[in-house]
CSV table of C-alpha atoms in Angstrom, one decimal:
chain,number,residue,atom,x,y,z
A,1,MET,CA,6.5,2.0,15.6
A,2,LEU,CA,3.9,1.2,12.9
A,3,ILE,CA,6.2,-1.0,10.8
A,4,GLU,CA,6.8,-3.2,13.8
A,5,ALA,CA,3.1,-3.7,14.2
A,6,VAL,CA,2.6,-4.5,10.5
A,7,LEU,CA,5.5,-7.0,10.6
A,8,VAL,CA,4.1,-8.8,13.7
A,9,LEU,CA,0.6,-9.0,12.2
A,10,ALA,CA,2.0,-10.3,8.9
A,11,ASN,CA,4.5,-12.7,10.5
A,12,TYR,CA,7.3,-11.5,8.3
A,13,SER,CA,10.8,-10.5,9.5
A,14,LYS,CA,12.4,-7.2,8.6
A,15,GLY,CA,14.8,-9.2,6.4
A,16,GLU,CA,12.0,-10.9,4.5
A,17,ILE,CA,10.3,-7.6,3.9
A,18,LYS,CA,13.5,-6.0,2.7
A,19,LYS,CA,14.2,-8.9,0.4
A,20,PHE,CA,10.6,-8.8,-1.0
A,21,LEU,CA,10.9,-5.1,-1.7
A,22,THR,CA,14.2,-5.5,-3.4
A,23,ILE,CA,12.7,-8.1,-5.7
A,24,THR,CA,9.8,-5.8,-6.5
A,25,GLU,CA,12.4,-3.2,-7.6
A,26,CYS,CA,13.7,-5.6,-10.2
A,27,GLU,CA,10.5,-7.2,-11.3
A,28,LEU,CA,7.7,-4.6,-11.2
A,29,GLN,CA,6.8,-1.2,-12.6
A,30,PHE,CA,7.3,1.7,-10.3
A,31,ARG,CA,3.6,2.1,-9.7
A,32,ASP,CA,3.3,-1.5,-8.4
A,33,GLN,CA,6.5,-1.1,-6.3
A,34,MET,CA,4.9,1.9,-4.5
A,35,LEU,CA,1.7,-0.1,-3.9
A,36,PHE,CA,3.6,-2.7,-2.0
A,37,HIS,CA,5.6,-0.1,-0.1
A,38,LEU,CA,2.3,1.5,1.0
A,39,LEU,CA,0.8,-1.8,1.9
A,40,ILE,CA,3.7,-2.7,4.1
A,41,TYR,CA,4.6,0.6,5.7
A,42,THR,CA,1.1,1.9,6.3
A,43,GLY,CA,-0.8,-1.2,7.1
A,44,ALA,CA,-3.5,0.0,4.7
A,45,ARG,CA,-5.9,-2.5,3.1
A,46,ARG,CA,-5.7,-3.2,-0.6
A,47,GLY,CA,-9.1,-1.5,-1.3
A,48,GLU,CA,-8.0,1.6,0.6
A,49,LEU,CA,-5.0,2.0,-1.6
A,50,PHE,CA,-6.9,1.4,-4.8
A,51,ALA,CA,-9.4,4.1,-3.8
A,52,LEU,CA,-6.7,6.8,-3.3
A,53,THR,CA,-6.8,9.9,-5.3
A,54,TRP,CA,-4.3,12.8,-5.5
A,55,ASP,CA,-6.6,14.8,-3.2
A,56,ASP,CA,-5.9,12.2,-0.5
A,57,ILE,CA,-2.2,12.8,-0.5
A,58,ASN,CA,-0.7,15.8,1.4
A,59,PHE,CA,2.8,16.3,0.2
A,60,GLU,CA,3.4,19.3,2.5
A,61,ASP,CA,3.0,17.3,5.8
A,62,GLY,CA,3.8,13.9,4.3
A,63,SER,CA,0.4,12.3,5.0
A,64,ILE,CA,-2.1,10.1,3.3
A,65,ARG,CA,-5.8,10.2,4.1
A,66,LEU,CA,-7.5,6.7,4.0
A,67,ALA,CA,-11.1,7.7,4.0
A,68,LYS,CA,-12.6,5.3,1.4
A,69,SER,CA,-12.2,1.9,0.0
A,70,LEU,CA,-12.7,0.3,-3.4
A,71,PHE,CA,-14.3,-3.2,-3.7
A,72,GLN,CA,-15.8,-5.4,-6.3
A,73,ASN,CA,-19.5,-5.9,-6.3
A,74,ASP,CA,-21.6,-7.6,-9.0
A,75,GLY,CA,-18.9,-7.6,-11.6
A,76,GLY,CA,-18.0,-3.9,-11.1
A,77,PHE,CA,-16.0,-1.8,-8.7
A,78,VAL,CA,-17.6,0.3,-6.1
A,79,SER,CA,-16.1,3.0,-3.9
A,80,GLY,CA,-17.4,3.2,-0.4
A,81,VAL,CA,-16.7,5.5,2.5
């Protein structure tokens, strides 16, 4: 299961992840909560999530296409494939 792999790599227990996500529900805006959910449950990198557009999300089959990344370069942000 993907979440198991993410937890092993991050060295966090299921309980720690659940507690963290509960705190985000109280402290963060919905957009930021979803960012952390996606980071944890997909294993995506931060730049991959920041580069997402609506075209990358398929609601019919419940999938997200991670085909590009956003990174900072010379004081600006650059999208790379």
